[in-house]
mmCIF file of C-alpha atoms and ligand atoms in Angstrom:
data_model
loop_
_atom_site.group_PDB
_atom_site.id
_atom_site.type_symbol
_atom_site.label_atom_id
_atom_site.label_comp_id
_atom_site.label_asym_id
_atom_site.label_seq_id
_atom_site.Cartn_x
_atom_site.Cartn_y
_atom_site.Cartn_z
ATOM 1 C CA ASN A 1 -193.630 1.788 -78.716
ATOM 2 C CA ILE A 2 -191.698 4.178 -80.931
ATOM 3 C CA GLN A 3 -193.207 7.635 -81.219
ATOM 4 C CA ARG A 4 -191.950 9.763 -84.076
ATOM 5 C CA PHE A 5 -192.306 13.573 -84.219
ATOM 6 C CA SER A 6 -192.425 13.922 -80.453
ATOM 7 C CA ILE A 7 -192.015 17.488 -79.134
ATOM 8 C CA HIS A 8 -192.379 16.976 -75.370
ATOM 9 C CA ASP A 9 -189.428 14.745 -74.523
ATOM 10 C CA GLY A 10 -186.449 17.038 -75.021
ATOM 11 C CA PRO A 11 -185.433 19.760 -77.496
ATOM 12 C CA GLY A 12 -186.607 19.892 -81.117
ATOM 13 C CA ILE A 13 -188.388 17.160 -83.005
ATOM 14 C CA ARG A 14 -187.572 13.770 -81.536
ATOM 15 C CA THR A 15 -188.232 10.094 -81.813
ATOM 16 C CA THR A 16 -189.144 8.700 -78.416
ATOM 17 C CA VAL A 17 -188.422 5.029 -77.838
ATOM 18 C CA PHE A 18 -190.469 3.615 -74.969
ATOM 19 C CA LEU A 19 -188.789 0.620 -73.344
ATOM 20 C CA LYS A 20 -191.038 -1.652 -71.304
ATOM 21 C CA GLY A 21 -190.393 -2.466 -67.657
ATOM 22 C CA CYS A 22 -190.355 -0.341 -64.491
ATOM 23 C CA SER A 23 -189.146 -0.913 -60.914
ATOM 24 C CA LEU A 24 -191.442 1.757 -59.475
ATOM 25 C CA ARG A 25 -195.185 1.535 -58.921
ATOM 26 C CA CYS A 26 -196.329 5.162 -58.954
ATOM 27 C CA GLY A 27 -199.995 5.408 -58.020
ATOM 28 C CA TRP A 28 -200.604 8.068 -60.695
ATOM 29 C CA CYS A 29 -198.749 6.341 -63.569
ATOM 30 C CA SER A 30 -200.293 7.297 -66.914
ATOM 31 C CA ASN A 31 -198.536 4.506 -68.817
ATOM 32 C CA PRO A 32 -199.611 1.331 -66.976
ATOM 33 C CA GLU A 33 -199.003 -0.652 -70.160
ATOM 34 C CA SER A 34 -195.281 0.116 -69.840
ATOM 35 C CA ILE A 35 -194.763 -1.361 -66.356
ATOM 36 C CA ARG A 36 -194.598 -5.023 -67.349
ATOM 37 C CA LEU A 37 -191.261 -5.968 -68.936
ATOM 38 C CA SER A 38 -192.612 -8.275 -71.639
ATOM 39 C CA PRO A 39 -195.394 -7.769 -74.219
ATOM 40 C CA GLU A 40 -199.003 -7.781 -73.043
ATOM 41 C CA ILE A 41 -202.443 -7.224 -74.515
ATOM 42 C CA ILE A 42 -204.622 -4.125 -74.537
ATOM 43 C CA THR A 43 -208.334 -4.221 -75.303
ATOM 44 C CA ARG A 44 -210.568 -1.741 -77.123
ATOM 45 C CA ASP A 45 -214.065 -3.039 -76.509
ATOM 46 C CA ILE A 46 -215.703 -0.619 -78.923
ATOM 47 C CA LYS A 47 -213.893 -2.300 -81.822
ATOM 48 C CA CYS A 48 -215.023 -5.833 -80.928
ATOM 49 C CA ILE A 49 -217.231 -7.477 -83.580
ATOM 50 C CA ARG A 50 -217.823 -10.516 -81.322
ATOM 51 C CA CYS A 51 -216.512 -13.010 -83.857
ATOM 52 C CA GLY A 52 -215.229 -15.356 -81.133
ATOM 53 C CA LYS A 53 -211.819 -15.933 -82.745
ATOM 54 C CA CYS A 54 -210.008 -14.900 -79.562
ATOM 55 C CA VAL A 55 -212.072 -17.390 -77.538
ATOM 56 C CA GLU A 56 -210.917 -20.236 -79.802
ATOM 57 C CA ALA A 57 -207.294 -19.059 -79.717
ATOM 58 C CA CYS A 58 -206.996 -18.822 -75.940
ATOM 59 C CA SER A 59 -205.621 -22.029 -74.423
ATOM 60 C CA GLN A 60 -206.203 -20.647 -70.914
ATOM 61 C CA GLN A 61 -209.970 -20.285 -71.372
ATOM 62 C CA ALA A 62 -209.512 -16.700 -70.267
ATOM 63 C CA ILE A 63 -211.935 -15.225 -72.823
ATOM 64 C CA THR A 64 -215.684 -15.668 -73.179
ATOM 65 C CA VAL A 65 -218.338 -13.923 -75.229
ATOM 66 C CA VAL A 66 -221.451 -13.580 -73.093
ATOM 67 C CA GLU A 67 -224.563 -11.777 -74.305
ATOM 68 C CA ASN A 68 -222.683 -9.998 -77.056
ATOM 69 C CA THR A 69 -219.895 -8.894 -74.728
ATOM 70 C CA ARG A 70 -216.343 -10.200 -74.885
ATOM 71 C CA ILE A 71 -215.023 -10.710 -71.373
ATOM 72 C CA ILE A 72 -211.421 -11.399 -70.321
ATOM 73 C CA GLN A 73 -210.611 -13.060 -67.007
ATOM 74 C CA TRP A 74 -207.256 -11.386 -66.592
ATOM 75 C CA GLU A 75 -206.129 -13.607 -63.731
ATOM 76 C CA LYS A 76 -206.068 -16.564 -66.164
ATOM 77 C CA CYS A 77 -204.055 -14.762 -68.861
ATOM 78 C CA ASN A 78 -200.461 -15.915 -69.413
ATOM 79 C CA TYR A 79 -199.752 -13.249 -72.076
ATOM 80 C CA CYS A 80 -199.240 -15.750 -74.889
ATOM 81 C CA MET A 81 -200.549 -13.026 -77.272
ATOM 82 C CA LYS A 82 -202.530 -15.520 -79.401
ATOM 83 C CA CYS A 83 -205.751 -13.514 -79.095
ATOM 84 C CA ALA A 84 -204.043 -10.375 -80.395
ATOM 85 C CA GLU A 85 -202.677 -12.350 -83.344
ATOM 86 C CA VAL A 86 -206.119 -13.582 -84.450
ATOM 87 C CA CYS A 87 -208.314 -10.590 -83.608
ATOM 88 C CA PRO A 88 -209.416 -9.146 -86.972
ATOM 89 C CA SER A 89 -210.669 -5.786 -85.715
ATOM 90 C CA GLY A 90 -207.986 -4.430 -83.384
ATOM 91 C CA ALA A 91 -210.187 -5.017 -80.331
ATOM 92 C CA ILE A 92 -207.281 -6.904 -78.762
ATOM 93 C CA GLU A 93 -203.805 -5.706 -79.646
ATOM 94 C CA ALA A 94 -200.271 -6.347 -78.472
ATOM 95 C CA VAL A 95 -198.484 -3.701 -76.410
ATOM 96 C CA GLY A 96 -194.765 -4.090 -76.857
ATOM 97 C CA ARG A 97 -192.765 -6.213 -79.228
ATOM 98 C CA TYR A 98 -189.263 -7.617 -79.334
ATOM 99 C CA MET A 99 -186.921 -5.588 -81.533
ATOM 100 C CA THR A 100 -183.183 -5.519 -82.136
ATOM 101 C CA VAL A 101 -181.036 -2.426 -81.641
ATOM 102 C CA ALA A 102 -180.556 -2.310 -85.433
ATOM 103 C CA GLU A 103 -184.315 -2.288 -86.034
ATOM 104 C CA VAL A 104 -184.925 0.489 -83.526
ATOM 105 C CA ILE A 105 -182.072 2.690 -84.727
ATOM 106 C CA ASP A 106 -183.222 2.175 -88.313
ATOM 107 C CA THR A 107 -186.631 3.619 -87.382
ATOM 108 C CA VAL A 108 -185.044 6.438 -85.381
ATOM 109 C CA GLY A 109 -182.754 7.280 -88.316
ATOM 110 C CA ARG A 110 -185.677 7.939 -90.662
ATOM 111 C CA ASP A 111 -186.147 11.392 -89.148
ATOM 112 C CA ALA A 112 -182.492 12.433 -89.092
ATOM 113 C CA SER A 113 -183.179 15.450 -91.315
ATOM 114 C CA TYR A 114 -185.749 16.756 -88.793
ATOM 115 C CA TYR A 115 -183.260 16.341 -85.949
ATOM 116 C CA ARG A 116 -180.684 18.386 -87.843
ATOM 117 C CA ARG A 117 -183.125 21.189 -88.610
ATOM 118 C CA THR A 118 -184.639 21.421 -85.100
ATOM 119 C CA ASN A 119 -181.774 20.309 -82.827
ATOM 120 C CA GLY A 120 -183.877 17.258 -82.035
ATOM 121 C CA GLY A 121 -182.851 13.636 -81.671
ATOM 122 C CA MET A 122 -183.705 10.401 -79.893
ATOM 123 C CA THR A 123 -185.251 10.104 -76.419
ATOM 124 C CA LEU A 124 -185.354 6.896 -74.401
ATOM 125 C CA SER A 125 -188.363 6.693 -72.119
ATOM 126 C CA GLY A 126 -190.526 4.015 -70.546
ATOM 127 C CA GLY A 127 -191.416 2.541 -68.146
ATOM 128 C CA GLU A 128 -187.926 3.029 -66.859
ATOM 129 C CA PRO A 129 -185.397 2.658 -69.691
ATOM 130 C CA LEU A 130 -182.669 1.612 -67.247
ATOM 131 C CA VAL A 131 -184.528 -1.639 -66.513
ATOM 132 C CA GLN A 132 -183.257 -2.703 -69.969
ATOM 133 C CA TRP A 133 -180.013 -0.807 -69.542
ATOM 134 C CA GLN A 134 -177.809 -2.984 -71.782
ATOM 135 C CA PHE A 135 -180.223 -2.413 -74.668
ATOM 136 C CA ALA A 136 -180.525 1.287 -73.816
ATOM 137 C CA LEU A 137 -176.739 1.639 -73.733
ATOM 138 C CA LYS A 138 -176.293 0.042 -77.172
ATOM 139 C CA LEU A 139 -179.068 2.176 -78.606
ATOM 140 C CA LEU A 140 -177.506 5.366 -77.250
ATOM 141 C CA GLN A 141 -174.088 4.342 -78.587
ATOM 142 C CA GLU A 142 -175.563 3.752 -82.046
ATOM 143 C CA ALA A 143 -177.394 7.083 -81.919
ATOM 144 C CA LYS A 144 -174.195 8.933 -81.006
ATOM 145 C CA LYS A 145 -172.327 7.179 -83.857
ATOM 146 C CA ARG A 146 -174.899 8.746 -86.193
ATOM 147 C CA GLY A 147 -174.522 12.161 -84.580
ATOM 148 C CA PHE A 148 -177.997 12.246 -83.006
ATOM 149 C CA HIS A 149 -178.712 14.242 -79.861
ATOM 150 C CA THR A 150 -179.687 11.791 -77.096
ATOM 151 C CA THR A 151 -182.021 12.207 -74.139
ATOM 152 C CA LEU A 152 -182.737 9.803 -71.289
ATOM 153 C CA ASP A 153 -186.047 10.095 -69.427
ATOM 154 C CA THR A 154 -185.448 8.343 -66.100
ATOM 155 C CA SER A 155 -186.613 7.932 -62.524
ATOM 156 C CA GLY A 156 -182.950 7.619 -61.564
ATOM 157 C CA TYR A 157 -183.698 4.398 -59.713
ATOM 158 C CA ALA A 158 -180.735 2.259 -60.797
ATOM 159 C CA ASP A 159 -177.233 1.296 -59.725
ATOM 160 C CA TRP A 160 -174.900 4.256 -60.209
ATOM 161 C CA GLU A 161 -172.509 2.037 -62.223
ATOM 162 C CA VAL A 162 -175.322 1.468 -64.722
ATOM 163 C CA LEU A 163 -176.462 5.086 -64.886
ATOM 164 C CA ASP A 164 -172.858 6.266 -65.162
ATOM 165 C CA LYS A 165 -172.235 4.054 -68.226
ATOM 166 C CA VAL A 166 -175.456 5.171 -69.908
ATOM 167 C CA LEU A 167 -174.829 8.866 -69.215
ATOM 168 C CA ASN A 168 -171.549 8.672 -71.154
ATOM 169 C CA TYR A 169 -173.723 8.587 -74.301
ATOM 170 C CA THR A 170 -176.492 10.914 -73.071
ATOM 171 C CA ASP A 171 -176.618 14.634 -73.882
ATOM 172 C CA LEU A 172 -179.641 15.456 -71.746
ATOM 173 C CA VAL A 173 -181.285 13.642 -68.865
ATOM 174 C CA LEU A 174 -184.914 14.253 -67.893
ATOM 175 C CA TYR A 175 -184.643 13.320 -64.233
ATOM 176 C CA ASP A 176 -187.762 12.725 -62.148
ATOM 177 C CA VAL A 177 -187.752 14.031 -58.591
ATOM 178 C CA LYS A 178 -191.122 12.967 -57.265
ATOM 179 C CA HIS A 179 -190.766 13.723 -53.539
ATOM 180 C CA LEU A 180 -187.903 14.673 -51.218
ATOM 181 C CA ASP A 181 -189.310 12.772 -48.235
ATOM 182 C CA SER A 182 -188.198 9.167 -48.584
ATOM 183 C CA ALA A 183 -191.076 7.663 -46.589
ATOM 184 C CA ARG A 184 -193.662 9.554 -48.667
ATOM 185 C CA HIS A 185 -191.789 8.579 -51.817
ATOM 186 C CA GLN A 186 -191.868 4.914 -50.851
ATOM 187 C CA GLU A 187 -195.547 5.075 -49.962
ATOM 188 C CA ALA A 188 -196.468 6.482 -53.379
ATOM 189 C CA THR A 189 -193.972 4.755 -55.676
ATOM 190 C CA GLY A 190 -192.985 1.562 -53.871
ATOM 191 C CA VAL A 191 -189.319 2.564 -53.485
ATOM 192 C CA PRO A 192 -187.401 4.991 -51.218
ATOM 193 C CA ASN A 193 -185.672 8.007 -52.773
ATOM 194 C CA GLU A 194 -182.113 7.909 -51.346
ATOM 195 C CA ARG A 195 -180.606 6.143 -54.351
ATOM 196 C CA ILE A 196 -182.456 8.469 -56.735
ATOM 197 C CA LEU A 197 -181.237 11.665 -55.057
ATOM 198 C CA ASP A 198 -177.730 10.291 -54.643
ATOM 199 C CA ASN A 199 -177.605 9.419 -58.356
ATOM 200 C CA LEU A 200 -178.807 12.918 -59.229
ATOM 201 C CA ARG A 201 -175.970 14.473 -57.193
ATOM 202 C CA LYS A 202 -173.518 12.210 -59.027
ATOM 203 C CA THR A 203 -175.089 13.026 -62.411
ATOM 204 C CA VAL A 204 -174.188 16.670 -61.798
ATOM 205 C CA SER A 205 -170.527 15.606 -61.933
ATOM 206 C CA LYS A 206 -170.922 14.470 -65.571
ATOM 207 C CA PRO A 207 -169.819 17.644 -67.374
ATOM 208 C CA LYS A 208 -171.288 16.780 -70.781
ATOM 209 C CA THR A 209 -174.768 15.817 -69.583
ATOM 210 C CA LYS A 210 -177.392 18.514 -69.127
ATOM 211 C CA ILE A 211 -180.216 17.943 -66.640
ATOM 212 C CA TRP A 212 -183.862 18.920 -66.689
ATOM 213 C CA VAL A 213 -185.533 17.959 -63.408
ATOM 214 C CA ARG A 214 -189.142 16.840 -63.805
ATOM 215 C CA HIS A 215 -191.457 17.140 -60.814
ATOM 216 C CA PRO A 216 -194.953 15.628 -60.961
ATOM 217 C CA VAL A 217 -197.425 17.851 -59.123
ATOM 218 C CA ILE A 218 -199.904 15.414 -57.602
ATOM 219 C CA PRO A 219 -202.749 16.528 -55.302
ATOM 220 C CA GLN A 220 -202.413 15.159 -51.757
ATOM 221 C CA PHE A 221 -198.848 14.066 -52.513
ATOM 222 C CA SER A 222 -196.583 16.743 -53.953
ATOM 223 C CA ASP A 223 -198.749 19.845 -54.281
ATOM 224 C CA SER A 224 -197.692 21.786 -51.178
ATOM 225 C CA GLU A 225 -195.719 25.027 -51.299
ATOM 226 C CA GLU A 226 -193.419 23.677 -48.570
ATOM 227 C CA GLU A 227 -192.500 20.654 -50.677
ATOM 228 C CA LEU A 228 -191.815 22.832 -53.702
ATOM 229 C CA GLU A 229 -189.725 25.250 -51.603
ATOM 230 C CA GLU A 230 -187.593 22.316 -50.434
ATOM 231 C CA LEU A 231 -187.229 21.076 -53.995
ATOM 232 C CA CYS A 232 -186.031 24.499 -55.174
ATOM 233 C CA LYS A 233 -183.460 24.683 -52.363
ATOM 234 C CA PHE A 234 -182.225 21.213 -53.300
ATOM 235 C CA ILE A 235 -181.971 22.109 -56.997
ATOM 236 C CA LEU A 236 -180.033 25.268 -56.163
ATOM 237 C CA THR A 237 -177.339 23.049 -54.621
ATOM 238 C CA LEU A 238 -177.036 21.309 -58.015
ATOM 239 C CA GLU A 239 -176.786 24.373 -60.241
ATOM 240 C CA PRO A 240 -175.643 25.091 -62.915
ATOM 241 C CA SER A 241 -176.000 21.509 -64.179
ATOM 242 C CA VAL A 242 -179.774 21.604 -63.756
ATOM 243 C CA GLU A 243 -180.958 23.817 -66.605
ATOM 244 C CA LYS A 244 -184.606 23.914 -65.602
ATOM 245 C CA ILE A 245 -187.444 22.354 -63.648
ATOM 246 C CA SER A 246 -190.479 21.033 -65.490
ATOM 247 C CA LEU A 247 -193.658 20.864 -63.435
ATOM 248 C CA LEU A 248 -195.835 17.973 -64.577
ATOM 249 C CA PRO A 249 -199.474 18.551 -63.561
ATOM 250 C CA TYR A 250 -201.379 15.416 -62.593
ATOM 251 C CA HIS A 251 -203.827 14.254 -65.256
ATOM 252 C CA LYS A 252 -205.967 11.202 -65.767
ATOM 253 C CA PHE A 253 -205.198 10.550 -69.427
ATOM 254 C CA GLY A 254 -204.054 7.025 -68.588
ATOM 255 C CA GLU A 255 -207.144 5.999 -66.631
ATOM 256 C CA LEU A 256 -208.827 3.972 -69.371
ATOM 257 C CA LYS A 257 -205.625 2.044 -70.049
ATOM 258 C CA TYR A 258 -205.789 0.419 -66.613
ATOM 259 C CA ALA A 259 -209.046 -1.403 -67.315
ATOM 260 C CA ALA A 260 -207.939 -2.070 -70.896
ATOM 261 C CA THR A 261 -204.854 -3.935 -69.643
ATOM 262 C CA GLY A 262 -206.544 -5.706 -66.739
ATOM 263 C CA LYS A 263 -205.155 -3.467 -64.003
ATOM 264 C CA VAL A 264 -206.658 -1.407 -61.194
ATOM 265 C CA TYR A 265 -206.021 2.373 -61.156
ATOM 266 C CA PRO A 266 -204.663 2.881 -57.629
ATOM 267 C CA TRP A 267 -205.162 6.650 -57.386
ATOM 268 C CA LYS A 268 -208.516 6.819 -59.137
ATOM 269 C CA GLU A 269 -210.012 9.157 -56.522
ATOM 270 C CA ILE A 270 -207.244 11.775 -56.641
ATOM 271 C CA PRO A 271 -208.526 15.007 -58.257
ATOM 272 C CA THR A 272 -206.643 16.743 -61.056
ATOM 273 C CA ILE A 273 -204.844 20.023 -60.459
ATOM 274 C CA SER A 274 -206.041 23.416 -61.717
ATOM 275 C CA ASP A 275 -204.140 25.640 -64.159
ATOM 276 C CA GLU A 276 -204.243 28.427 -61.546
ATOM 277 C CA GLN A 277 -202.477 26.246 -58.968
ATOM 278 C CA ILE A 278 -199.806 25.257 -61.455
ATOM 279 C CA GLU A 279 -199.299 28.920 -62.355
ATOM 280 C CA GLU A 280 -198.788 29.722 -58.650
ATOM 281 C CA PHE A 281 -196.228 26.926 -58.319
ATOM 282 C CA LYS A 282 -194.459 28.152 -61.429
ATOM 283 C CA LYS A 283 -194.126 31.629 -59.902
ATOM 284 C CA LEU A 284 -192.814 30.093 -56.688
ATOM 285 C CA VAL A 285 -190.032 28.265 -58.563
ATOM 286 C CA GLU A 286 -189.212 31.424 -60.548
ATOM 287 C CA SER A 287 -188.924 33.372 -57.286
ATOM 288 C CA HIS A 288 -185.863 31.216 -56.519
ATOM 289 C CA GLY A 289 -184.243 32.360 -59.759
ATOM 290 C CA LEU A 290 -184.747 28.963 -61.379
ATOM 291 C CA LYS A 291 -185.934 28.369 -64.922
ATOM 292 C CA VAL A 292 -189.251 26.540 -64.975
ATOM 293 C CA ASP A 293 -191.829 25.338 -67.471
ATOM 294 C CA VAL A 294 -194.978 23.255 -67.383
ATOM 295 C CA GLY A 295 -194.610 19.891 -69.057
ATOM 296 C CA ARG A 296 -196.967 17.008 -69.553
HETATM 297 S S1 SF4 N 1 -202.899 -13.337 -74.189
HETATM 298 FE FE1 SF4 N 1 -204.121 -14.045 -72.438
HETATM 299 S S2 SF4 N 1 -206.240 -13.780 -73.055
HETATM 300 FE FE2 SF4 N 1 -204.984 -13.703 -74.922
HETATM 301 S S3 SF4 N 1 -204.942 -15.791 -75.708
HETATM 302 FE FE3 SF4 N 1 -203.149 -15.578 -74.406
HETATM 303 S S4 SF4 N 1 -203.810 -16.253 -72.378
HETATM 304 FE FE4 SF4 N 1 -205.659 -15.900 -73.585
HETATM 305 S S1 SF4 N 2 -211.262 -11.740 -81.888
HETATM 306 FE FE1 SF4 N 2 -211.377 -9.526 -81.554
HETATM 307 S S2 SF4 N 2 -213.257 -8.913 -82.581
HETATM 308 FE FE2 SF4 N 2 -213.362 -11.147 -82.344
HETATM 309 S S3 SF4 N 2 -214.462 -11.455 -80.388
HETATM 310 FE FE3 SF4 N 2 -212.288 -11.436 -79.918
HETATM 311 S S4 SF4 N 2 -211.854 -9.290 -79.377
HETATM 312 FE FE4 SF4 N 2 -213.804 -9.321 -80.454
#
């Protein structure tokens, strides 16, 4: 996906390029359609006119229309995308498409005048953009050739050699620190955090790259004062490279996308977090002399 006029993924008005593929499996992920590396389908049942064209197109017999309801047996789907191609109403659509660097940068370049006026630019997000790091690197190089400000939104879970190369063309990195306890991190995301924290320490040594740390505040996972205290102490060891911490309150905006892409929402029962709690956490971070905001 390419989202123009984005205002949440770095300074100014930006174009955010979402690259598919992710090595983590965060239980609260609000973009489940970005985890798989290749294109997939997403359904919007309300748009279905029950014409049966998708049933005919599916060689896997994964789709049936029963009693006026179109049903997909996701375990049979091989993501051939034929149903999305024939669906006349947008009830089945493709998520993700193959594009060249030239095509992406052409789209990004359309808003160059907005970037100049607002100090905006291009942000690479995902998924985890470093899963497709060669593509990300070329895209960042092309953006820098055109004088665009560049931002990388990353979990930091990559080989340092890869991150190091990519950071040479990155002005700002939005770096996720989800939990400082490696066992808890692994439990919730599927991977330990040593490589992530080590890469963050090394990122500090890149003098031209600014860092905004992003910390998801998830009930029953990362919503304790103790955890936040530890995070602040850790960030203080990285100053002044870390310009600010963004607290990302847990939300359930992505819930419907799980069913719509044939997936199960792992943390369905986790409650959302109140504005009052987030305000308390914000004050706690400020009490350490750190700059903090509430992101999304
Ligand atoms: S994408 Fe899946 S459901 Fe759609 S036609 Fe192909 S196999 Fe069938
Ligand atoms: S092709 Fe689209 S509109 Fe027709 S039955 Fe399938 S999902 Fe519904």
